[in-house]
Each structure stands twice: as C-alpha cells, then as structure tokens.
Amino acid sequence: MGPRDRGLRAASRRFVGLLTAVTCTAGLALVGAPGAPAAQDPGAEKKKVDAQVDQLEDHLDDTSAALSNAYQRLHATESQLPAARSALSEAREAAAAADAAEAQATQELEIAKANEAKAESDLKKATQEVADGRERIAQFAAQIYQEQGFGQLDVALSSEKPQEFADRLAMVDTVLDVQNATIERLSTEQASLTALEDHVSALRADSDRKQKAAAAALAKAESAQAAAAQAQAALESLAATQQKQADGYEDQLATDKKQLAAMKSEQERLAKVLAKRAAEARARAEARRKAQAAKRAAAEAKRRAQQNQSSSGSSGGSSSGGSSSGSSGSSGSSSSGGSSGGSSTSSGYLSRPVHTGWISSEFGMRYHPIYHYWKLHSGRDYAVGCGTPVYAAASGTVIQTTYTAGYGNRVVIDHGLQRGVGLATTYNHLSSIVVGGGYVSRGQLIAYSGTTGSSTGCHLHFETLVNGSFVDPAAG
C-alpha cells in the first residue's frame, strides 16, 4: 500500500470519527459559557457543531484533494496504456517476423548444406575420375617411352600376311582412338573438377552467410520475445494499478458523498435551530419594545397628571420636560456589531477584508470535473500575495482561530444578529494569525494571507455565513 493509498484510508477513518461526533451532538446538551444553565443552549450548540461541520468540510476538502491526485494518477496510467499496448503489439509482430525469418534462414541453411554435401560428393567423384585418367595417361606415356615409339605400329608393319597386317593396323587405330578419348576426357574432367571446386567454394560461402543470417535472426527473435514479455508484464502491472486506483477512487468517492450529505443535513438542522432562535429573539425584542412603550406611556401619563396638579395650584407654572420624550426613543435602535469602525463596501454591511488584490473566484455552484457532481464554492477568493494584511470585515467576536487540513490557518468571527439574521465571516489559508479571541472592531488587523491547507497559491478565501449557511459575500 502506497503513501497516497494510506492517506485515503486515514482520511476515511477521520471522516467516520468526525461524522459520528457530529451526529451524536443532535439531541445532546452542549457546554455553554461559564454560568450557563444546564438546559440546551441552541447558540452554544450551533457554535460547537459549526466547528465540527467545519472540520468535516476541511477533511472533505483534504480527501477530495487526495481523490483528485488518485484520479490524476489513474488518468496518467490510462494515458500510458495505449503506448504499452502498441509496444506489446509491435513486439509480438517483431517476434513473429523474427521467428519466420529464423525458420526461413534455417530452411535455406539446410538446403545449402545439402547442396554443399552433394557438390562435395560430385567433387570427390570427379577428383577420382581425373586421378584414374591421369593414371591411364601415365601408363600410356610409360609404354611409349619403353617401346621407343608406337610399338603396335611396328608390330603391324612387321606382319608377314596381309590379313594380319590389316588386323594389327585396325588394332593400332583403336588403341590410338582410346588413348585420344582418354586424353580428351581427362581434359574435360579437369575442367569439371575446377568448376566443381569453385561451386563448392561458393556453396560454402553461401552456407556461412546463411548460418550468420540465421544466428542474427534467432538473436533478433529472442530479443523481440523478451521485449514482448517485458511489455506484457508492464501492461499487466499498469492494468493492476489502474484497477486498484479505480476501486479506491470509487469507494472513497461514495464515502465522500455520504459524509457530505450527512454534513449538509446537520447544517440544515442547525439552520432551523438558529432561525427559531432568531425568531424568539425578535419576539423578545418586540416584547421589550412594547414593555418600554407601555412604561414610557405610564411615565408620560404620570408626568401630565403631576403637571395638571401643579397648574391647578399655580397659574404661573411653565413646562420644562418637553425634550425628555425625544431622547427616550433612542434606546434599542442600535444592533450589536453595527457600523462602527471602518468603512462598508457599496454592496452592504461588510467591509473588504483586504485593501489590495483582485477577486479571482466568486461564490457559486461549480460542476466538479473529477467527481462529476455540482459542488459549492463557498466563498470569494482574493488574489493577494502571501503576507498581505487581512482585516475584520465587521465588528464582532472571534469564536475560532485554528488550523485545518482544508482551510489551513483560519479565523471565524461572529457578528451577532444583523438585520434580523445571525451573521459570521471566515478568513482562510492564512500564513499567520494575530488575534486569539475576544472582540474585534471593523477594520482591525486579524491575520496575514497565505497558502496553508488545501491551496494552490497565495490568496484569501473569504466566506460569509447567515444563520449557519454559506451565502454570497457580495450580498453581505
């Protein structure tokens, strides 16, 4: 098992553990601030589970990165398969051609050897015939030398009878004819012998050439077969790697989607809790407003009664409380984390978290080219260099400063109830954080941008959450 495969399995185990932790929080009382009652506190539950959901999403991003790498390796393997198959096919063709060439060369070698053997046999026979002819000529020459001339002619001339002379003369002619034929045959056999010797030499050279060609063809065939075997082994290894990566990819992708669905379900549950809490807060605010209005009305009635009593006792009295009602309506008009500090952007309540850089990626749904499903890009990316100052987009309380595998160094600020909804912002992939918690003002330095976590370069990933759900920062 390679490091990447172990990373996939480890990420899967982390997911299961974190998912269990999130689901176990449903229906349980969470620990709130010091002195909080033992009953459920939706706000405390929201913050705690939000942190766990953030961890799940971070690990999801981490695993997605690992899956992306596995998918890229899978495609790299697939891109090598055609070349491996082509090499295997070429090697097999070369092996087949070499085998055929070796078989042809072997056949030609056998024919050449047979021709050489026949030629050597013919040469041996011709050599023997020439030797026999030479022996006969030598005997004939020896006879002539011994008899000091043509002894048969002398015998014929010394014949006493005509018939004997004719017979002897015919015999002499025959002997001369035989001797002449022997000399001619000897010359012919000598020429044939020379030609046979040349032919045998040519056959031997041809046999040697064919032997070398057969050896070269055999070596080529063996090399081609070895290359084919190597290509086959490489192809099988690639196929096994491809199958292993594909299996791991499919299994982890299924787990990834299940965990994402569970995480989204939990976020929806918490969003309902927060919405209910906001409605209750608004109801309490309305009750307080009505109580304050009733109190002001009672105070006004009392003041008027006192004024009437004073006027009935003294006709020269004058009113001195005309300005009191004007100041009483100012309470409750401000909201927590209001517009104090910094300057808002033209789009709404939130200020720009960085003073430089441009927006490189907006909020919105994206079709993931690897996982083949729609996935939310949950914030806005600002293209800034590492070390760029990052400022609070609005006043609020820092509720989280942490490091996660997906988001890297991260700051989460709760801005409280704004315009009737719970508002929070996150600042991600930071190189360093300069705040540890507590209240911060709009425009206050909180961190420096970076590329920590699952990031391909220096930038700031800025998110806004309304009642626990991601919304477009442009609408903030």
CSV table of C-alpha atoms in Angstrom, one decimal, residues 46 49-50 53 260-275 467-469:
chain,number,residue,atom,x,y,z
A,46,LYS,CA,-24.6,26.0,16.9
A,49,VAL,CA,-21.4,21.8,15.8
A,50,ASP,CA,-20.4,24.5,13.4
A,53,VAL,CA,-19.0,20.8,10.5
A,260,LEU,CA,-21.1,15.4,2.6
A,261,ALA,CA,-24.8,14.6,2.6
A,262,ALA,CA,-24.7,14.0,6.4
A,263,MET,CA,-22.9,17.2,6.9
A,264,LYS,CA,-25.4,19.2,4.9
A,265,SER,CA,-28.2,17.6,6.7
A,266,GLU,CA,-26.7,18.6,10.0
A,267,GLN,CA,-26.2,22.1,8.7
A,268,GLU,CA,-29.8,22.3,7.7
A,269,ARG,CA,-30.9,21.2,11.2
A,270,LEU,CA,-28.8,23.8,12.8
A,271,ALA,CA,-30.0,26.4,10.4
A,272,LYS,CA,-33.6,25.7,11.6
A,273,VAL,CA,-32.5,25.9,15.2
A,274,LEU,CA,-30.8,29.2,14.6
A,275,ALA,CA,-33.9,30.5,12.7
A,467,ASN,CA,-27.8,31.5,10.2
A,468,GLY,CA,-25.1,28.9,9.6
A,469,SER,CA,-25.5,28.7,5.8
